[in-house]
mmCIF file of C-alpha atoms in Angstrom:
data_model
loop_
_atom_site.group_PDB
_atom_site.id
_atom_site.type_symbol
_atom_site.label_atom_id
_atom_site.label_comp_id
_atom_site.label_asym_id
_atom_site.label_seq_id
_atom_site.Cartn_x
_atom_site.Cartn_y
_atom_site.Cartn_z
ATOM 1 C CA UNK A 1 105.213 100.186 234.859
ATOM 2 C CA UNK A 2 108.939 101.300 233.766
ATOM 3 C CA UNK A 3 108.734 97.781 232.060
ATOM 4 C CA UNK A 4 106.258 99.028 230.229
ATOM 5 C CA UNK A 5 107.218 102.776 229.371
ATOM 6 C CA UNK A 6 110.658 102.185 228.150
ATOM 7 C CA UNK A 7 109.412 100.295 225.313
ATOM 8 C CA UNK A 8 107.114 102.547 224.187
ATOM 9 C CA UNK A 9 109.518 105.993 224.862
ATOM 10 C CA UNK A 10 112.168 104.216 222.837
ATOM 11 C CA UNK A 11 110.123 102.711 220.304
ATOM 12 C CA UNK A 12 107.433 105.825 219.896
ATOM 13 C CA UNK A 13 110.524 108.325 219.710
ATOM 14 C CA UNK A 14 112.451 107.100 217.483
ATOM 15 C CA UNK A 15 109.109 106.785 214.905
ATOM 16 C CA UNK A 16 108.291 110.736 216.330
ATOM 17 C CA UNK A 17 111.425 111.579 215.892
ATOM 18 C CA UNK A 18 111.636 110.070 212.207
ATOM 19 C CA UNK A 19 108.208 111.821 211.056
ATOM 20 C CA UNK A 20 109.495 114.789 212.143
ATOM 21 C CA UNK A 21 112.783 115.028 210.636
ATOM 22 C CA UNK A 22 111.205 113.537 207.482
ATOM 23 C CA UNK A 23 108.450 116.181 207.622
ATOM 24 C CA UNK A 24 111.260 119.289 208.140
ATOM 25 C CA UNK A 25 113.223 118.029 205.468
ATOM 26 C CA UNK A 26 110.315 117.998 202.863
ATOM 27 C CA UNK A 27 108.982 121.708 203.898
ATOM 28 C CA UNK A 28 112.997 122.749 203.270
ATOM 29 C CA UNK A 29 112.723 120.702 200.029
ATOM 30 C CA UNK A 30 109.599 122.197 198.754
ATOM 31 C CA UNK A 31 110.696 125.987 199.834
ATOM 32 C CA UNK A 32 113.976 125.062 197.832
ATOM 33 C CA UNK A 33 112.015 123.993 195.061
ATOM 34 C CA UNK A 34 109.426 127.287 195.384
ATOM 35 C CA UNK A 35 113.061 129.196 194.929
ATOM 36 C CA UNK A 36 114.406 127.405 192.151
ATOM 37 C CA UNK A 37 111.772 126.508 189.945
ATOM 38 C CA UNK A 38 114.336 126.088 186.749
ATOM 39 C CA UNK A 39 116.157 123.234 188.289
ATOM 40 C CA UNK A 40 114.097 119.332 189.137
ATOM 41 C CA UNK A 41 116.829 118.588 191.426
ATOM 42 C CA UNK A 42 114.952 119.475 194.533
ATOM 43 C CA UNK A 43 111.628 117.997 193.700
ATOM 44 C CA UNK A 44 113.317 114.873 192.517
ATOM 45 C CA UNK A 45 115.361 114.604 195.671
ATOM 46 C CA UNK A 46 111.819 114.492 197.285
ATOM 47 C CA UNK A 47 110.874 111.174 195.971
ATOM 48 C CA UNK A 48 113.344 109.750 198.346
ATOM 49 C CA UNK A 49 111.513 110.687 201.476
ATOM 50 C CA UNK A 50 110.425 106.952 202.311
ATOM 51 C CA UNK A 51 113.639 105.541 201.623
ATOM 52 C CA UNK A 52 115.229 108.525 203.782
ATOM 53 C CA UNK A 53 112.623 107.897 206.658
ATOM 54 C CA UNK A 54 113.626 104.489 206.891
ATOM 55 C CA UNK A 55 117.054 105.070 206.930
ATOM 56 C CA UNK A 56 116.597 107.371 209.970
ATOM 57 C CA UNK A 57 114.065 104.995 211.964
ATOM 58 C CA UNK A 58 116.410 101.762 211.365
ATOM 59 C CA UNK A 59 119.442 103.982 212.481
ATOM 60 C CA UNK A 60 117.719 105.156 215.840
ATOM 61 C CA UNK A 61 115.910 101.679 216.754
ATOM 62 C CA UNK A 62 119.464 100.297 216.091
ATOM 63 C CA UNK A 63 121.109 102.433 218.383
ATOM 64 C CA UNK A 64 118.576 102.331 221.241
ATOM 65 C CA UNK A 65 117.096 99.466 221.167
ATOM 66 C CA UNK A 66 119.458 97.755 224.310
ATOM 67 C CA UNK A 67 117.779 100.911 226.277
ATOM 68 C CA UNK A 68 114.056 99.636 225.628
ATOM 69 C CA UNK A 69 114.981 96.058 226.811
ATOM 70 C CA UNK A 70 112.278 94.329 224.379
ATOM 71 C CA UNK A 71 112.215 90.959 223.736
ATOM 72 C CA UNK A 72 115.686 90.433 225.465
ATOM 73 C CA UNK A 73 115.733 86.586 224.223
ATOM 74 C CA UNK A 74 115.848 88.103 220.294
ATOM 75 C CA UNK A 75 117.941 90.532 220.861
ATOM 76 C CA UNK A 76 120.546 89.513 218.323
ATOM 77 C CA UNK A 77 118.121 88.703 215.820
ATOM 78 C CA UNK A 78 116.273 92.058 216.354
ATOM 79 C CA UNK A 79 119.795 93.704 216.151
ATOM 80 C CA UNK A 80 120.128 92.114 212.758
ATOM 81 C CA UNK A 81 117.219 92.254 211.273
ATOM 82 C CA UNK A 82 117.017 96.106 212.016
ATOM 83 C CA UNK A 83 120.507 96.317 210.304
ATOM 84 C CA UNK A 84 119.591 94.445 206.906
ATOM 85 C CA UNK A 85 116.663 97.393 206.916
ATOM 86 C CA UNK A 86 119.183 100.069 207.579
ATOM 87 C CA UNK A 87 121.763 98.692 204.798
ATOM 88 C CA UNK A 88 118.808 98.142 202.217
ATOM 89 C CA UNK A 89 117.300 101.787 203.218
ATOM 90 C CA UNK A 90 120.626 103.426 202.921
ATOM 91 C CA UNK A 91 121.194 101.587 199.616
ATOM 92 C CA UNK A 92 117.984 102.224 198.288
ATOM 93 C CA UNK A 93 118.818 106.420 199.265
ATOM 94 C CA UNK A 94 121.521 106.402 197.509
ATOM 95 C CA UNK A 95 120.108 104.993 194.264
ATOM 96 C CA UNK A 96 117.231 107.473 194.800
ATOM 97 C CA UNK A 97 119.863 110.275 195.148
ATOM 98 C CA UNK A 98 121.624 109.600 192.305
ATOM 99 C CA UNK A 99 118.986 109.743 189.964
ATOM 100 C CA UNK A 100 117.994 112.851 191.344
ATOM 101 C CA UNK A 101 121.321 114.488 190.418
ATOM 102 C CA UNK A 102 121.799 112.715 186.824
ATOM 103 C CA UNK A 103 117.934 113.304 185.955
ATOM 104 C CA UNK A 104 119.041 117.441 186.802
ATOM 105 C CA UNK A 105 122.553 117.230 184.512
ATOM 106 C CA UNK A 106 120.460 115.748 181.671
ATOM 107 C CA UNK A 107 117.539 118.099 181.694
ATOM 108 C CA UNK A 108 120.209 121.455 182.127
ATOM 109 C CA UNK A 109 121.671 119.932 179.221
ATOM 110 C CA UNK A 110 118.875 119.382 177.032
ATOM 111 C CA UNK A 111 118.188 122.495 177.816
ATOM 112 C CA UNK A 112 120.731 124.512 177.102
ATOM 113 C CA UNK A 113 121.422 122.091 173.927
ATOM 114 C CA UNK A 114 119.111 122.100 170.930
ATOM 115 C CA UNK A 115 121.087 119.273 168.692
ATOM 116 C CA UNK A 116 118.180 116.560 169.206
ATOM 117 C CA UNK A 117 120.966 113.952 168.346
ATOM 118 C CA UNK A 118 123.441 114.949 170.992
ATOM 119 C CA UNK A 119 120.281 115.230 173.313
ATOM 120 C CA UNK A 120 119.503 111.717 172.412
ATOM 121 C CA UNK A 121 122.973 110.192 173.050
ATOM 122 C CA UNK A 122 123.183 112.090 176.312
ATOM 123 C CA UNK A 123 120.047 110.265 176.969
ATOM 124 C CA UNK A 124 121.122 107.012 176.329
ATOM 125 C CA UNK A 125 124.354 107.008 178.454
ATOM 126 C CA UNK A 126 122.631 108.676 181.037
ATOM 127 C CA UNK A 127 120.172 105.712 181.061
ATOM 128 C CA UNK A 128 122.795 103.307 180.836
ATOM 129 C CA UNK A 129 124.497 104.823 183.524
ATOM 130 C CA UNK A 130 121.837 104.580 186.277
ATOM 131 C CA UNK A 131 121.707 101.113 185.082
ATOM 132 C CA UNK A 132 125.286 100.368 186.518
ATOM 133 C CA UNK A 133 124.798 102.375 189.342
ATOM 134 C CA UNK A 134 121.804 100.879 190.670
ATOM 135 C CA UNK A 135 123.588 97.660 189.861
ATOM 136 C CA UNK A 136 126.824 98.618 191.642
ATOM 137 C CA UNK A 137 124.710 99.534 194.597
ATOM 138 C CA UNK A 138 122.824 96.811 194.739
ATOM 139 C CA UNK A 139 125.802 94.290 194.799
ATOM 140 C CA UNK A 140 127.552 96.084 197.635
ATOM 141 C CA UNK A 141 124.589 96.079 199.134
ATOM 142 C CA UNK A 142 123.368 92.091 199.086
ATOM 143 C CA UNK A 143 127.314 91.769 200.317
ATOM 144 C CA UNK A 144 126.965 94.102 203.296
ATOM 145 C CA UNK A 145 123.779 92.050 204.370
ATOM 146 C CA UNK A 146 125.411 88.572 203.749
ATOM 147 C CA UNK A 147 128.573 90.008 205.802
ATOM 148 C CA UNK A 148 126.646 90.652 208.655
ATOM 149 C CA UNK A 149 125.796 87.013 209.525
ATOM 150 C CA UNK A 150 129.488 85.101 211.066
ATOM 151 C CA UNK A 151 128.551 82.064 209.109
ATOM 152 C CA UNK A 152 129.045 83.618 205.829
ATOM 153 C CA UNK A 153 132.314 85.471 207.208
ATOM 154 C CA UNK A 154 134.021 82.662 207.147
ATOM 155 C CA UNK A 155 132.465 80.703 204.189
ATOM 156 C CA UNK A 156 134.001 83.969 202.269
ATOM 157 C CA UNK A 157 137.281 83.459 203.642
ATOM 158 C CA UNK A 158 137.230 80.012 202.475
ATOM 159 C CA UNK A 159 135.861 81.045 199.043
ATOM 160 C CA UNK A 160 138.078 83.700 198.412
ATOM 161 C CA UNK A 161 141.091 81.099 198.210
ATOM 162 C CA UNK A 162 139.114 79.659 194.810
ATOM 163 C CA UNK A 163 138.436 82.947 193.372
ATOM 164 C CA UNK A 164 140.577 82.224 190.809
ATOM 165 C CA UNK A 165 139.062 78.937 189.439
ATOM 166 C CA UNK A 166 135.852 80.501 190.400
ATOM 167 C CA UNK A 167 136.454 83.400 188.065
ATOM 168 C CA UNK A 168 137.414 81.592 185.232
ATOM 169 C CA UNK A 169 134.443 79.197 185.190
ATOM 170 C CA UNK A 170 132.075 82.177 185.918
ATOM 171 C CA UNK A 171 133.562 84.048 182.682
ATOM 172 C CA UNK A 172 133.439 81.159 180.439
ATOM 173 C CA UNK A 173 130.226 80.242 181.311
ATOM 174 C CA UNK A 174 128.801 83.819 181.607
ATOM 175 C CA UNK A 175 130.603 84.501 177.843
ATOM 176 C CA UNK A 176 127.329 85.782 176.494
ATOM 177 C CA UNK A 177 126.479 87.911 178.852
ATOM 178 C CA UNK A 178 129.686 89.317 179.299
ATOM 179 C CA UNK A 179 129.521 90.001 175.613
ATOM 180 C CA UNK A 180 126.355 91.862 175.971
ATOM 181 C CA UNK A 181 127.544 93.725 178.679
ATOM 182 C CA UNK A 182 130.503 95.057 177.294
ATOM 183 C CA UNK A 183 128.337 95.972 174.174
ATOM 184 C CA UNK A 184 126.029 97.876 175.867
ATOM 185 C CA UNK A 185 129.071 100.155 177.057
ATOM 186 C CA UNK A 186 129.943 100.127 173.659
ATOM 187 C CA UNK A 187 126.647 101.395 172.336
ATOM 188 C CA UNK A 188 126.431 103.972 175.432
ATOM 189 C CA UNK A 189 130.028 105.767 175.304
ATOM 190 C CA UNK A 190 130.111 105.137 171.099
ATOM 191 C CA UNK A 191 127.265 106.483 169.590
ATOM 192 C CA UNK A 192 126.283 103.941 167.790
ATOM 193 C CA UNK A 193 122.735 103.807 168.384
ATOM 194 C CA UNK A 194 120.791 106.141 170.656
ATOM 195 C CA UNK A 195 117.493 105.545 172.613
ATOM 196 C CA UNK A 196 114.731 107.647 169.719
ATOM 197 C CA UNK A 197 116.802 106.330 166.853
ATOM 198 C CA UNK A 198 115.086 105.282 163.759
ATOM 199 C CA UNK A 199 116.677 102.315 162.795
ATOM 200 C CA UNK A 200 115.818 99.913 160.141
ATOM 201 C CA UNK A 201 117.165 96.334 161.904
ATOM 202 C CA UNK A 202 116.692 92.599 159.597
ATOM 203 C CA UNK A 203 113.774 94.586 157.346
ATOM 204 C CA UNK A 204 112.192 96.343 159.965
ATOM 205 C CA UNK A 205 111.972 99.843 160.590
ATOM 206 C CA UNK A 206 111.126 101.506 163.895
ATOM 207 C CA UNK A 207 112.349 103.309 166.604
ATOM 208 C CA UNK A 208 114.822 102.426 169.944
ATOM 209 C CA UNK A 209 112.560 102.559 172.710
ATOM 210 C CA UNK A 210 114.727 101.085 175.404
ATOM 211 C CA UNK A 211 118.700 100.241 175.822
ATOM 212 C CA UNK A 212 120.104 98.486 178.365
ATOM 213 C CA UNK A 213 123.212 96.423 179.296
ATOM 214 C CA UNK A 214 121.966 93.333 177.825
ATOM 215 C CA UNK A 215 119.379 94.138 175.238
ATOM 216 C CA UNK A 216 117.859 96.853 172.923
ATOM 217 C CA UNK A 217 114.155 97.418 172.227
ATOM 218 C CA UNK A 218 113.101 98.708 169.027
ATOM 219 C CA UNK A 219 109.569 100.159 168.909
ATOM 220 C CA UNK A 220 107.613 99.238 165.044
ATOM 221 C CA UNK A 221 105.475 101.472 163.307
ATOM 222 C CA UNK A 222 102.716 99.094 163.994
ATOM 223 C CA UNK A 223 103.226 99.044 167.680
ATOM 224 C CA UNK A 224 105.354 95.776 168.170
ATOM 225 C CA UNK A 225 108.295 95.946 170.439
ATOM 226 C CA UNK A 226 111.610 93.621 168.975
ATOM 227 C CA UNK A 227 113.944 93.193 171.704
ATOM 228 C CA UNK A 228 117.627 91.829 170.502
ATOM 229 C CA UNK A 229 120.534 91.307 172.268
ATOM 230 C CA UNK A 230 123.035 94.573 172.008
ATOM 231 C CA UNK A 231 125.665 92.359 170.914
ATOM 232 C CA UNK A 232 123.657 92.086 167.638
ATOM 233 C CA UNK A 233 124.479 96.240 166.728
ATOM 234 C CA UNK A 234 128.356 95.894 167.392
ATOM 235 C CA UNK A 235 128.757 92.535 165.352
ATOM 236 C CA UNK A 236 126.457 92.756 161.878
ATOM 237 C CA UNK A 237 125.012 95.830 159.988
ATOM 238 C CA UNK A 238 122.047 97.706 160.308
ATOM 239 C CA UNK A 239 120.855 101.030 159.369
ATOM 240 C CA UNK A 240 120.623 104.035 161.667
ATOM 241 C CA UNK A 241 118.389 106.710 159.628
ATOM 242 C CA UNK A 242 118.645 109.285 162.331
ATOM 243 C CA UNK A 243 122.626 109.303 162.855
ATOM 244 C CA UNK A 244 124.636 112.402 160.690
ATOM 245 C CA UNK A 245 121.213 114.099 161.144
ATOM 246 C CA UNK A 246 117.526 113.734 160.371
ATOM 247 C CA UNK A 247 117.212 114.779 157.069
ATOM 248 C CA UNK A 248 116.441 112.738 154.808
ATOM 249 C CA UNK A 249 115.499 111.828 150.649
ATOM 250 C CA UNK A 250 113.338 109.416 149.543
ATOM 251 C CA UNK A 251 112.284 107.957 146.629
ATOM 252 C CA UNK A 252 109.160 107.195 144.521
ATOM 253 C CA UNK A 253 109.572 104.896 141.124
ATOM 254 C CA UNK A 254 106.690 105.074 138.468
ATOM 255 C CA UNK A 255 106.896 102.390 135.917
ATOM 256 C CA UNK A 256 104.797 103.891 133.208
ATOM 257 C CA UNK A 257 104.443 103.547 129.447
ATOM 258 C CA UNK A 258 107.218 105.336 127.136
ATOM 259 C CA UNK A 259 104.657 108.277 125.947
ATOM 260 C CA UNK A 260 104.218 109.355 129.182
ATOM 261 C CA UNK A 261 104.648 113.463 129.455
ATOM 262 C CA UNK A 262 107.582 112.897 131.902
ATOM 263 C CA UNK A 263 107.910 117.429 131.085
ATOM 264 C CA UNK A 264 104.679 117.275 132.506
ATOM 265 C CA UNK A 265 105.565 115.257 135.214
ATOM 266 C CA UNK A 266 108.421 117.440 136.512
ATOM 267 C CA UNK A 267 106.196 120.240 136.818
ATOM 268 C CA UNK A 268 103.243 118.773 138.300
ATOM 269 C CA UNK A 269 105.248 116.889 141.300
ATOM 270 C CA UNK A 270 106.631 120.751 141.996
ATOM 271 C CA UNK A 271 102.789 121.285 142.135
ATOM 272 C CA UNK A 272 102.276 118.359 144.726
ATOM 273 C CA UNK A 273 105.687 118.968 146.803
ATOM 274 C CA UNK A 274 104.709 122.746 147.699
ATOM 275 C CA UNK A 275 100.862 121.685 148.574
ATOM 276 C CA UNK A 276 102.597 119.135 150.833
ATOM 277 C CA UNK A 277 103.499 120.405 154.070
ATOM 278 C CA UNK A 278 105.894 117.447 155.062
ATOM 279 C CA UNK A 279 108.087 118.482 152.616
ATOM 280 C CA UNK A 280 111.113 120.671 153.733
ATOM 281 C CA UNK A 281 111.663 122.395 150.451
ATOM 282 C CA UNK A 282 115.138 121.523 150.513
ATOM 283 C CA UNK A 283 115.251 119.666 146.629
ATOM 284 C CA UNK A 284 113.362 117.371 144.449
ATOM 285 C CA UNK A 285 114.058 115.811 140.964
ATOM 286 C CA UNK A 286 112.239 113.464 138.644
ATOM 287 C CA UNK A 287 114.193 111.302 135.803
ATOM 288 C CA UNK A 288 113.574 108.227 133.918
ATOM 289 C CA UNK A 289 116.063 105.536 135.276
ATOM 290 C CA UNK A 290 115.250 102.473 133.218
ATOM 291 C CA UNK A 291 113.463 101.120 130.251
ATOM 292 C CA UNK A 292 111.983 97.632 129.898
ATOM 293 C CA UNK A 293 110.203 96.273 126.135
ATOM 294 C CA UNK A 294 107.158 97.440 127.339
ATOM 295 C CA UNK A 295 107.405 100.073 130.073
ATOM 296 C CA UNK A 296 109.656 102.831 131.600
ATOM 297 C CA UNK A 297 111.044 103.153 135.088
ATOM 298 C CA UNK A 298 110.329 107.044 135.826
ATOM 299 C CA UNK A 299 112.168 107.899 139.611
ATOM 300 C CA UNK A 300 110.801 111.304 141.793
ATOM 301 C CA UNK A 301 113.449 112.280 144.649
ATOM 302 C CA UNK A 302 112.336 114.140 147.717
ATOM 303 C CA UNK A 303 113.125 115.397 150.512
ATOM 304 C CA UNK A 304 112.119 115.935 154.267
ATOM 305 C CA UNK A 305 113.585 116.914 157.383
ATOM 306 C CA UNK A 306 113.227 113.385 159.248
ATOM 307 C CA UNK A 307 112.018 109.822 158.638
ATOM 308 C CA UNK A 308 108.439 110.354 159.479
ATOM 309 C CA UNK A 309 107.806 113.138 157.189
ATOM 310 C CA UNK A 310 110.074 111.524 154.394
ATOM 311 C CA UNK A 311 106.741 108.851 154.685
ATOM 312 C CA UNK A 312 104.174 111.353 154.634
ATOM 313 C CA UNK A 313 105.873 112.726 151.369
ATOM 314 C CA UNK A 314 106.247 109.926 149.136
ATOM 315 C CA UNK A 315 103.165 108.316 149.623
ATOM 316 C CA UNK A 316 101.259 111.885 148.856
ATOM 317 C CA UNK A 317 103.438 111.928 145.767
ATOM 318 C CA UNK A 318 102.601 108.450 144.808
ATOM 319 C CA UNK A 319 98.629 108.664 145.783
ATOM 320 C CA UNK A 320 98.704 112.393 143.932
ATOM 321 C CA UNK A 321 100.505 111.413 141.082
ATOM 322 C CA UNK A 322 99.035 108.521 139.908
ATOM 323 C CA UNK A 323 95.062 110.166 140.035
ATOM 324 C CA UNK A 324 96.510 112.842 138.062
ATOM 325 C CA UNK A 325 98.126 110.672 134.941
ATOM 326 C CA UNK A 326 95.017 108.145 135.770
ATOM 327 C CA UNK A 327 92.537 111.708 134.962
ATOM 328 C CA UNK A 328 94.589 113.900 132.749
ATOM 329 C CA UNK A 329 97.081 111.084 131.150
ATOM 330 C CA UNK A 330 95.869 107.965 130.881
ATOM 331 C CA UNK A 331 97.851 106.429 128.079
ATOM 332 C CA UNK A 332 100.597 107.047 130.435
ATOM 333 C CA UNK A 333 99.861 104.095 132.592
ATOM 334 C CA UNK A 334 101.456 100.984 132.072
ATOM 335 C CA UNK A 335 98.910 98.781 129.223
ATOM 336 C CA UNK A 336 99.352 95.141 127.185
ATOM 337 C CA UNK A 337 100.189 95.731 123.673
ATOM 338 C CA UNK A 338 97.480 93.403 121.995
ATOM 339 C CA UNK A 339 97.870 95.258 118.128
ATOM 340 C CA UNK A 340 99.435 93.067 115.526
ATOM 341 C CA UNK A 341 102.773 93.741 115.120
ATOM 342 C CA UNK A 342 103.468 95.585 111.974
ATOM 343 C CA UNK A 343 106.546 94.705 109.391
ATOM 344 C CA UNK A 344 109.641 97.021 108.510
ATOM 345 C CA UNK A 345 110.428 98.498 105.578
ATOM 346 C CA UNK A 346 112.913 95.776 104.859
ATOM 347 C CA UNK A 347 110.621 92.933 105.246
ATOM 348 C CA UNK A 348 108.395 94.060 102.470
ATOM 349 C CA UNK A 349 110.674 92.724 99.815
ATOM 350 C CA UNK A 350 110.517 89.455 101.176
ATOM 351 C CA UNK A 351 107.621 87.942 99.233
ATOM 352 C CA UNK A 352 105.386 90.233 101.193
ATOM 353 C CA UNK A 353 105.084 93.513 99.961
ATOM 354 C CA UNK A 354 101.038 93.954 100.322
ATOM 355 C CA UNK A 355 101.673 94.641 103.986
ATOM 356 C CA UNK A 356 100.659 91.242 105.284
ATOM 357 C CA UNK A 357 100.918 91.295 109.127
ATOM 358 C CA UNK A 358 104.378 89.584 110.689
ATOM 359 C CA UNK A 359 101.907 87.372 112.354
ATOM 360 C CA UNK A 360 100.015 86.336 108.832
ATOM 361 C CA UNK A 361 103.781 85.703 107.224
ATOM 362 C CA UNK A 362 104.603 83.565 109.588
ATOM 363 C CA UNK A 363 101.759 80.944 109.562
ATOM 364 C CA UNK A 364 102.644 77.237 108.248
ATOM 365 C CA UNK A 365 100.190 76.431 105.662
ATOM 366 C CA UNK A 366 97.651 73.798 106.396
ATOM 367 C CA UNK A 367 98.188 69.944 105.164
ATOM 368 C CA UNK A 368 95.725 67.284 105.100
ATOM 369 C CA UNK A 369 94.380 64.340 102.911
ATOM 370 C CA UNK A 370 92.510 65.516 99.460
#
């Protein structure tokens, strides 16, 4: 009968024992939470109840698990296997923690901060740098389980003689990568490029969705997703719209024929700028830029407090514009010339002063037989 009991004492205890810790723990969580509504910290620390359970089972089967005298002919492997759970639970509580307390830094300071580009950078290193963390802990984690078997013990010993070579076949052969990594810490701690950027990156334009050690993710305006290695942004150009702030001018061009009532023009985008609400009311300006033989190049600047409204503004202005020189100005639009070219004063002299056309003056007279 003891044979029987001692199992189930140790076993069933240790799992009481665990639900009710992790049960106490959560009620003092949730009354901390109830108290201190303005901070996430304690609900976020909550999500880290399994992990936290399982580093407190793992810890007490570990440590009484001789007393319950269960399958005495595995005990070692028992014994190890319970302490691979215990190091990947305590690893896996420690990632969970962290986030916890880096999530509540970032959201106090978005909070008390209202520069949207600082928030964003803050952002991006604080993604970057749960990144490492998790990776940090995951490595000394894997090590701590591989340490626990003898075998590998000594196969490190053995290894660690070669570190040297190892290292410098590792680095040559992990160049890239290396490369990528070191950009990303570039891109984090630089400000460079920020996670809700709008960047415009070999012709596209979009947004930075995602940035991580080795890559970036740039979301479209039609939905696609280009992901690029980080190196790219630290080794060629490519335009950040939202860096220095998000205010922005953009241009429409007209091309238009030269009697076009550019006066008219002026006032009427005014008109279309103030029944536009995208537009920030900052400036505008229309001017003729360039003149070809048989149009004009007619250019409308405006302005708008970020990229997506800078959009919405110049097509209005070009959609606007054109119905009202299409309805009130029509000559205006560009047109072929098809009238016969008339002669200068100068060229009347010539042997054609009845005002024969250029065209007429210049045709070859007809020769044939009779």
């Amino acid at each position: 009968m003891e044979n029987v009991l001692r199992p189930v004492i140790v076993v069933g205890g240790s799992v009481v024992l665990t639900l009710l810790v992790g049960w106490a723990t959560d009620v003092l969580l949730r009354k901390a939470n109830g108290r201190h509504p303005e901070t996430p910290l304690w609900d976020l620390l909550r999500r880290g109840r399994v992990p936290y359970q399982l580093v407190i089972c793992a810890a007490l089967l570990r440590g009484s698990y001789a007393e319950a005298q269960l399958l005495e002919a595995h005990r070692t492997g028992v014994g190890r296997t319970l302490t691979l759970v215990l190091i990947g639970a305590a690893a896996w509580l420690v990632i969970r923690i962290a986030s916890a307390i880096v999530e509540t830094s970032y959201s106090r300071y978005a909070r008390v901060h209202h520069d949207a580009a600082r928030v964003r950078r803050v952002r991006t290193q604080v993604t970057l740098i749960m990144r490492v963390v998790a990776a940090v802990v995951g490595v000394v984690a894997s090590a701590s389980m591989l340490l626990t078997f003898p075998e590998m013990r000594a196969a490190g010993a053995s290894l660690l003689a070669s570190a040297g070579i190892l290292g410098i076949v590792a680095g040559v052969a992990a160049q890239s990568t290396l490369a990528n990594l070191f950009a990303g810490l570039q891109i984090a701690f630089g400000d460079m490029v920020r996670i809700g950027d709008t960047v415009v990156v070999d012709g596209e334009w979009g947004t930075v969705d995602e940035i991580t050690l080795t890559f970036l993710t740039v979301r479209t305006w039609d939905e696609r997703r280009i992901t690029m290695p980080v190196s790219y942004f630290t080794s060629k150009p490519f335009e950040n719209w939202s860096r220095g702030g998000a205010q922005m001018t953009g241009i429409v061009f007209f091309h238009l024929d030269h009697s076009a009532p550019v006066e008219a023009m002026r006032t009427k985008l005014r008109d279309l700028l103030r029944e536009c609400p995208a537009w920030d009311g900052r400036d505008y300006a229309l001017a003729v830029t360039d003149s070809t033989p048989n149009t004009m190049q007619v250019r409308a600047l405006v302005t708008a407090k970020d990229s997506n409204d800078i959009w919405t503004v110049r097509v209005t202005v070009r959609e606007r514009m054109i119905r009202w020189l299409s309805e009130e100005h029509p000559y205006a639009l560009p047109r072929v010339n098809t009238a016969e070219a008339v002669l200068s004063p100068g060229s009347r002299s010539n042997g054609h002063g009845n005002g024969t056309p250029l065209r007429k003056a210049f045709e070859q007279p007809r020769t044939g037989r009779g």
